[in-house]
Short mmCIF file of N, CA and C in Angstrom, two decimals:
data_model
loop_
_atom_site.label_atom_id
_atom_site.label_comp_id
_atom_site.label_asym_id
_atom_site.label_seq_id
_atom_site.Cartn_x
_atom_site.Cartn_y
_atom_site.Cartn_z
N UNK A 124 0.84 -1.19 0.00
CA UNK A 124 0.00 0.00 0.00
C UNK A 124 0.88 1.23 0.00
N UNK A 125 0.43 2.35 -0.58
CA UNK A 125 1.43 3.51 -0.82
C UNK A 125 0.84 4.90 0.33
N UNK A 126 1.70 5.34 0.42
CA UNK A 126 1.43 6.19 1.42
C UNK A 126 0.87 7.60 0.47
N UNK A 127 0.92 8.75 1.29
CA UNK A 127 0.35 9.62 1.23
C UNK A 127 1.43 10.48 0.63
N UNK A 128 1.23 10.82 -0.39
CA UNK A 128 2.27 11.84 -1.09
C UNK A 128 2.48 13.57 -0.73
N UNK A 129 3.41 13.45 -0.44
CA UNK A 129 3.66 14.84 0.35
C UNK A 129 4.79 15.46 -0.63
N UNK A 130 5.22 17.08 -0.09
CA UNK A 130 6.10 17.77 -0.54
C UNK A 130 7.33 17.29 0.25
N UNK A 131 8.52 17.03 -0.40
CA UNK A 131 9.98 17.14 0.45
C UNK A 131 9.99 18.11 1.65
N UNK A 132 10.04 19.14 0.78
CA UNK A 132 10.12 20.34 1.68
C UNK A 132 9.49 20.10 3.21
N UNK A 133 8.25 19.53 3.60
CA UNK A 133 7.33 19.31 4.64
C UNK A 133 8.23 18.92 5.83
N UNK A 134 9.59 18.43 5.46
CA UNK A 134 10.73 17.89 6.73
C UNK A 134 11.04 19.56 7.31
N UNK A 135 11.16 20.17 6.33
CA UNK A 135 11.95 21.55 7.15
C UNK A 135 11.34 21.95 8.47
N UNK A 136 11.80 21.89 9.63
CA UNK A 136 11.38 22.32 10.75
C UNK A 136 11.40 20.86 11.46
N UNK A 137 11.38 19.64 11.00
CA UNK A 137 11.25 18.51 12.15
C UNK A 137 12.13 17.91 12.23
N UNK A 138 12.55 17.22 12.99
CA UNK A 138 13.49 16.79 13.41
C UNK A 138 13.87 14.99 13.33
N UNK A 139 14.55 14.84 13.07
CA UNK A 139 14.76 13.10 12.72
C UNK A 139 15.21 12.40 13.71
N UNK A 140 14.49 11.60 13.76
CA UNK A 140 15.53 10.50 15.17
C UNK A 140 16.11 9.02 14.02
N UNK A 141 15.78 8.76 13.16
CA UNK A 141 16.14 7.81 12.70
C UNK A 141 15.81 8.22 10.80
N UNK A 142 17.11 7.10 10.22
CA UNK A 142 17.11 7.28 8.64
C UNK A 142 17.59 5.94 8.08
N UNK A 143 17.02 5.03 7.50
CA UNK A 143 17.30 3.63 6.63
C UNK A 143 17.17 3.61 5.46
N UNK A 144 18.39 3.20 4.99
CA UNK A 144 18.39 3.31 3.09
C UNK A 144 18.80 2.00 3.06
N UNK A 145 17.79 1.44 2.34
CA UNK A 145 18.42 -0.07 1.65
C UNK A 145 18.60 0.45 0.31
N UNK A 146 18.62 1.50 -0.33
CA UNK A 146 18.83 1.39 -1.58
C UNK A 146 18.12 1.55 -2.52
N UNK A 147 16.86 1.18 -2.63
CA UNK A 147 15.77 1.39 -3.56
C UNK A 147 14.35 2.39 -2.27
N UNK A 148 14.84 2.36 -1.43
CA UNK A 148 13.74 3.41 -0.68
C UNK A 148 14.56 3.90 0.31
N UNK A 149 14.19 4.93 0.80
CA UNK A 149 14.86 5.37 2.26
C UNK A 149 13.69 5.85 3.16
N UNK A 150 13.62 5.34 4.34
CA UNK A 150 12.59 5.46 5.34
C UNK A 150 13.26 7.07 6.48
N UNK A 151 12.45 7.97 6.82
CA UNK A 151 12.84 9.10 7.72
C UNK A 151 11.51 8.88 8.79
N UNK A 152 12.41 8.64 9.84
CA UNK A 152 11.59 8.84 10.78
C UNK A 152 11.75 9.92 12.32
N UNK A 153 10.47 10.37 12.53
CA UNK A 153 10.91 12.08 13.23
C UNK A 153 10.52 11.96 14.60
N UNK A 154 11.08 12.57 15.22
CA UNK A 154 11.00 12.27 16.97
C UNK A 154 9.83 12.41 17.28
N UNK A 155 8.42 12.64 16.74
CA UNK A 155 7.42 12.66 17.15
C UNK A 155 6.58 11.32 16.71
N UNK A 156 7.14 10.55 15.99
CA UNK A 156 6.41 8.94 15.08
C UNK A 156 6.34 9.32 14.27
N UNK A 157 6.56 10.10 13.22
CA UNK A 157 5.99 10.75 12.18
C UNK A 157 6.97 9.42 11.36
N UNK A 158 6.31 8.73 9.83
CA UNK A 158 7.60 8.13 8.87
C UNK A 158 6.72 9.02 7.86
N UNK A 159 8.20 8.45 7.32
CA UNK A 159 8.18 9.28 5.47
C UNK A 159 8.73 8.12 5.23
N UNK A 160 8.59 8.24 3.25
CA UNK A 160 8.95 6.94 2.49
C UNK A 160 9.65 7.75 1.13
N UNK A 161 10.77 7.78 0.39
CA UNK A 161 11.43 8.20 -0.46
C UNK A 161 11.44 6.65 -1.14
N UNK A 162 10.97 6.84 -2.32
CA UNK A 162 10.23 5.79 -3.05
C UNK A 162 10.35 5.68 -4.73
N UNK A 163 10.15 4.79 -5.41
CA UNK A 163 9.66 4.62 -6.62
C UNK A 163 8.92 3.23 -7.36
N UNK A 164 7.82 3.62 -7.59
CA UNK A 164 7.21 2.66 -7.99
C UNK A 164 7.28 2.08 -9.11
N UNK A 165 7.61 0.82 -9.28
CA UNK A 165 8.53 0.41 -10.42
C UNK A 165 7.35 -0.12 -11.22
N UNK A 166 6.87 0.35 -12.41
CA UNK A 166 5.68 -0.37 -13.37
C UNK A 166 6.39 -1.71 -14.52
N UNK A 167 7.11 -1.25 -15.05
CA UNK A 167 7.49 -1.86 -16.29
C UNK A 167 9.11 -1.91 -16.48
N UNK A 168 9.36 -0.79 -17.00
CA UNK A 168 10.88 -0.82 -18.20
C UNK A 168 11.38 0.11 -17.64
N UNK A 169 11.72 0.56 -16.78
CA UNK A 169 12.21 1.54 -15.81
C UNK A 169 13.02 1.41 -14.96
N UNK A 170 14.18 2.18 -14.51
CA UNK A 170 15.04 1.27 -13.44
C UNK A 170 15.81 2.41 -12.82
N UNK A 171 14.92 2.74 -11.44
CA UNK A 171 15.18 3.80 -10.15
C UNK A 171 15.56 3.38 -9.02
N UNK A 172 16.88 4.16 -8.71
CA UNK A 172 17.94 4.39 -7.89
C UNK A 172 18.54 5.09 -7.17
N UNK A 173 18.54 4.79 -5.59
CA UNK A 173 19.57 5.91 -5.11
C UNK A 173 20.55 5.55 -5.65
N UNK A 174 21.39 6.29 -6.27
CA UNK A 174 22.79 6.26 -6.98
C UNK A 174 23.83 6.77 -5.89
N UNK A 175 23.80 7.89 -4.90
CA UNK A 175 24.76 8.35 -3.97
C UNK A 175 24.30 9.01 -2.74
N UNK A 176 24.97 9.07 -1.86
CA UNK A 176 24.73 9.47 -0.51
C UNK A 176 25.63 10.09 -0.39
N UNK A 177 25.77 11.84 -0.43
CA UNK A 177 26.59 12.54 -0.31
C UNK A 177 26.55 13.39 1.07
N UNK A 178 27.70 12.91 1.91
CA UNK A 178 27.33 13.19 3.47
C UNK A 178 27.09 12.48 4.33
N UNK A 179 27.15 13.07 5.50
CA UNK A 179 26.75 11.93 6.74
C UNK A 179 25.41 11.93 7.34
N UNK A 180 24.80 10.95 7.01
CA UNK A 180 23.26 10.92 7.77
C UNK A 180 23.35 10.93 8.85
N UNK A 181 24.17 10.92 9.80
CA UNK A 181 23.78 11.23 11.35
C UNK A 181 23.84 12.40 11.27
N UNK A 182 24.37 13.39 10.85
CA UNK A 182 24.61 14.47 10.95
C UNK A 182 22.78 15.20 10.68
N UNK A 183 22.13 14.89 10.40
CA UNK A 183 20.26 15.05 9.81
C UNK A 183 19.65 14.50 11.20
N UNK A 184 20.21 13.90 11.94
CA UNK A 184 19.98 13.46 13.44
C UNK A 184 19.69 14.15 14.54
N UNK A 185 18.77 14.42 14.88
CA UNK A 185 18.33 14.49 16.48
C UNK A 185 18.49 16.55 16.38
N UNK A 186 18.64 16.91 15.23
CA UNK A 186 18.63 18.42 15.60
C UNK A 186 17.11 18.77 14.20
N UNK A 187 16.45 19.81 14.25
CA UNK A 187 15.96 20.52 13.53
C UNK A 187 16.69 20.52 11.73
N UNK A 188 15.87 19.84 11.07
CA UNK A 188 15.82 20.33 9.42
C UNK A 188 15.61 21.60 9.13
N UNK A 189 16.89 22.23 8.63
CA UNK A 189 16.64 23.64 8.35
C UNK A 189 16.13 23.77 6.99
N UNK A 190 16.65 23.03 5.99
CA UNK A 190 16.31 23.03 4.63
C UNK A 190 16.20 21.29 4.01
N UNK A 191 15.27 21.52 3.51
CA UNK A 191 14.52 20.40 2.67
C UNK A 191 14.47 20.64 1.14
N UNK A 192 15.09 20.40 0.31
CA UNK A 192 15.11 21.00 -1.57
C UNK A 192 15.05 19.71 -2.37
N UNK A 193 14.34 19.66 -3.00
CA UNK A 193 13.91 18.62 -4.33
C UNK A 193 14.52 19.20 -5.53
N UNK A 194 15.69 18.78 -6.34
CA UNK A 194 15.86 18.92 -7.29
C UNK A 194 16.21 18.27 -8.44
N UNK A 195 15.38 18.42 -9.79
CA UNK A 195 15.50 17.40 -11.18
C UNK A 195 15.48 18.43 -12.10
N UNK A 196 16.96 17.17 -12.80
CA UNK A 196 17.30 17.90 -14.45
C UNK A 196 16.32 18.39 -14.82
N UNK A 197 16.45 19.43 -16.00
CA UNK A 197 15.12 19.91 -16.78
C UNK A 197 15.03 19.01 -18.00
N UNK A 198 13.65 19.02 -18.24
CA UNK A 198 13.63 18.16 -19.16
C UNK A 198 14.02 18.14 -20.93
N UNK A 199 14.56 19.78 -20.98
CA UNK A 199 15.20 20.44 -21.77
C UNK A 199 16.67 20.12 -21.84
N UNK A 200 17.40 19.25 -20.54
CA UNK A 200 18.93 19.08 -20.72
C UNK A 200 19.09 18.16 -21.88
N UNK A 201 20.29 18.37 -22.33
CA UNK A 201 20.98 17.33 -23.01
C UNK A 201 21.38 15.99 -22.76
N UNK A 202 20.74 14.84 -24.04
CA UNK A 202 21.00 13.49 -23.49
C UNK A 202 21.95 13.23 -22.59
N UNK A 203 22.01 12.30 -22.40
CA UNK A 203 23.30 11.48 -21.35
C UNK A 203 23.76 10.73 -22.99
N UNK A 204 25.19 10.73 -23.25
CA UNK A 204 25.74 9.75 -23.80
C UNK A 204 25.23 8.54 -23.88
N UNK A 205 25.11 7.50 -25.36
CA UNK A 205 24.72 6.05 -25.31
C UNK A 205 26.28 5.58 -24.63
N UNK A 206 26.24 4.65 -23.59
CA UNK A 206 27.69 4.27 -23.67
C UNK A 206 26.73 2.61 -22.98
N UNK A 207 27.73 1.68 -22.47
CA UNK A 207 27.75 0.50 -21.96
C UNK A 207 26.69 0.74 -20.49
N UNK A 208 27.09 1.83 -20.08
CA UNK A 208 26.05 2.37 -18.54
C UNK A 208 24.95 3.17 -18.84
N UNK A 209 24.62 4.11 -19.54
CA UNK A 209 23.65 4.70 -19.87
C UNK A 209 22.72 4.18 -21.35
N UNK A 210 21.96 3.35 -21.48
CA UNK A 210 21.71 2.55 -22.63
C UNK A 210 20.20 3.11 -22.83
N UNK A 211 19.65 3.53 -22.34
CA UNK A 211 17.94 4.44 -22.31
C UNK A 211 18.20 5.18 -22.83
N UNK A 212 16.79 5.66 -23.85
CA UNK A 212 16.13 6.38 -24.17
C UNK A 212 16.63 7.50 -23.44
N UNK A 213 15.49 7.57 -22.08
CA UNK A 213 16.07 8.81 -21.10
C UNK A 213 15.88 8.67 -20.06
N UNK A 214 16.67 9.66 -19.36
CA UNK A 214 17.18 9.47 -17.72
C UNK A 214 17.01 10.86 -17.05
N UNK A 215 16.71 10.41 -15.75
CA UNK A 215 16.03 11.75 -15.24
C UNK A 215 17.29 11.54 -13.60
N UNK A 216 17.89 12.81 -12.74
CA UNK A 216 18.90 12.26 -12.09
C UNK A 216 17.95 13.25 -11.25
N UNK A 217 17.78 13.28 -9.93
CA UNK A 217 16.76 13.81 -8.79
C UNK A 217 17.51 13.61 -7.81
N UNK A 218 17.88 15.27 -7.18
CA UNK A 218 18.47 15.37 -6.10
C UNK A 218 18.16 16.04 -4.58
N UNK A 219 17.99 15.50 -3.83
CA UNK A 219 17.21 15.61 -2.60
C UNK A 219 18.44 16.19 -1.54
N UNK A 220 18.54 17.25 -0.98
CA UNK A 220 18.89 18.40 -0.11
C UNK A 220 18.71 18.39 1.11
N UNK A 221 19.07 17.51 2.22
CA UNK A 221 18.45 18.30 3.64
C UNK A 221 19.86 18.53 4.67
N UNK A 222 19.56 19.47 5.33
CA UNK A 222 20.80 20.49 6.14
C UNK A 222 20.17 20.75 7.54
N UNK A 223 21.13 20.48 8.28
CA UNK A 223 21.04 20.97 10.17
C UNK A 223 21.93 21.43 9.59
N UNK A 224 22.16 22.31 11.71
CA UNK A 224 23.39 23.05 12.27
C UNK A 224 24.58 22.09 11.96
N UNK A 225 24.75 20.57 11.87
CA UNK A 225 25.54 19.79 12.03
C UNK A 225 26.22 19.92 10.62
N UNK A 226 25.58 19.80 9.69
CA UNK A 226 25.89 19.67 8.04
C UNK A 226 24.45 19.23 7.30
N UNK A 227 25.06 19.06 6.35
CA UNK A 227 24.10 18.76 5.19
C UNK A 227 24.22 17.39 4.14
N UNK A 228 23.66 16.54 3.50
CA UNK A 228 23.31 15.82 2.93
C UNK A 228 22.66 16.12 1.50
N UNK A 229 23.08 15.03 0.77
CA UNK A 229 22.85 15.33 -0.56
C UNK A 229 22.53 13.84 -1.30
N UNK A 230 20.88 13.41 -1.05
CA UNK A 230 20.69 12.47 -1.64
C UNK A 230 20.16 12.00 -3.62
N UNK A 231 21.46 11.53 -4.27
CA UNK A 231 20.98 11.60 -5.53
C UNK A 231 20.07 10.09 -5.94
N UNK A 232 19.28 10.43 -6.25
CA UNK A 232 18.09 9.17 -7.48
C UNK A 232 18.46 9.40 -9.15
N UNK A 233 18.70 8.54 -9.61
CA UNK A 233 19.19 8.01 -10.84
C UNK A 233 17.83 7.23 -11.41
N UNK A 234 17.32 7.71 -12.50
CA UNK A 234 16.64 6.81 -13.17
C UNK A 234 17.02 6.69 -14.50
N UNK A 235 16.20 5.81 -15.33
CA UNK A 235 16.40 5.22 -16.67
C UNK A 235 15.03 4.60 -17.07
N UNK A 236 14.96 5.32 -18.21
CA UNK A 236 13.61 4.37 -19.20
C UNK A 236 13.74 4.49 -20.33
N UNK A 237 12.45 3.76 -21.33
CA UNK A 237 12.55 3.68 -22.24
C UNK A 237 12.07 4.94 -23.57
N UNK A 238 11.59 5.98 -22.38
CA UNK A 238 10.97 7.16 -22.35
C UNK A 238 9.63 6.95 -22.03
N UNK A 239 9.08 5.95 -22.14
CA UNK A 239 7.36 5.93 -21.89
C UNK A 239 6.61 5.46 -20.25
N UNK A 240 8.07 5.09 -19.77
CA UNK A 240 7.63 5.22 -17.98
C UNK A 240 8.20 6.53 -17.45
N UNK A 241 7.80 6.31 -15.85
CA UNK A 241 7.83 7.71 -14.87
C UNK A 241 9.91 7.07 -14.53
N UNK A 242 10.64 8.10 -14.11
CA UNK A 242 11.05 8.03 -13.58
C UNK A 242 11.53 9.03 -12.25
N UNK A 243 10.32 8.85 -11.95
CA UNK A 243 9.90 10.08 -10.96
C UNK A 243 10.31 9.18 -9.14
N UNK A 244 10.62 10.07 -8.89
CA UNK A 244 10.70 9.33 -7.00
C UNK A 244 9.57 9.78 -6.55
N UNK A 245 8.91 9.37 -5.58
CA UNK A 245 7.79 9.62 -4.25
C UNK A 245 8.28 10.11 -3.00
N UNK A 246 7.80 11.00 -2.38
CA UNK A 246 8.06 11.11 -1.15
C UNK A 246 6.13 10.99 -0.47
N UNK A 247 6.25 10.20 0.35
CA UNK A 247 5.45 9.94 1.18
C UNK A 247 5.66 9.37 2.40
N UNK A 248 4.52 10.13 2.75
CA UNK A 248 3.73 9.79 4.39
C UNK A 248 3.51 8.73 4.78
N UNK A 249 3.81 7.72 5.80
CA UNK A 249 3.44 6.61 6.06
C UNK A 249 2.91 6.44 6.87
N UNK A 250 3.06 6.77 7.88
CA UNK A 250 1.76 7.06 9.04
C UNK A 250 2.42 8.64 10.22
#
């Protein structure tokens, strides 16, 4: 079942006690019970990825989210090279922003299709 789709941004101001990335989702959870779900729902011919974790996730720990930013290529950029790694149609790269007093974090999503799926991430509400 899918949760409730929210804005990124909605973290700014709360605070995290806990963060799990297996890789294809990352779970945030906030000192009040609050979860979130960083997500993609895989239909068909499509293939979405956290690609990098830039930063230290404890550092997003136990203090106030000052900034929360969602950001994706335009859909006006220039292909990605055909090479042996990039073999799609097209690819969309989505980069997710959040910063305490401690530091900041920089989570990138990598997708690939054939152009006729989403390669869009989710952020949602889970309870």
């Amino acid at each position: 079942m899918y949760g409730n789709d929210v804005d990124f941004s909605s973290l700014a101001g709360k605070t995290l006690s806990r963060i799990t990335n297996s890789g294809n989702e990352i779970f945030f959870e906030t000192s009040n019970g609050e979860r979130f779900r960083q997500t993609h729902h895989q239909e068909c011919c499509e293939s979405v990825r956290v690609e990098d974790v830039v930063g230290d996730l404890d550092d997003l720990l136990n203090t106030p989210i000052l900034r929360a930013e969602e950001r994706v290529n335009p859909p006006d950029a220039p292909p990605l090279p055909k090479d042996d790694v990039y073999r799609d149609d097209s690819a969309t790269w989505t980069f997710y922003e959040l910063a305490t007093i401690k530091g900041s974090v920089t989570i990138r999503w990598y997708g690939t299709s054939n152009g006729y799926y989403s390669e869009s991430v989710s952020f949602e509400k889970v309870s």
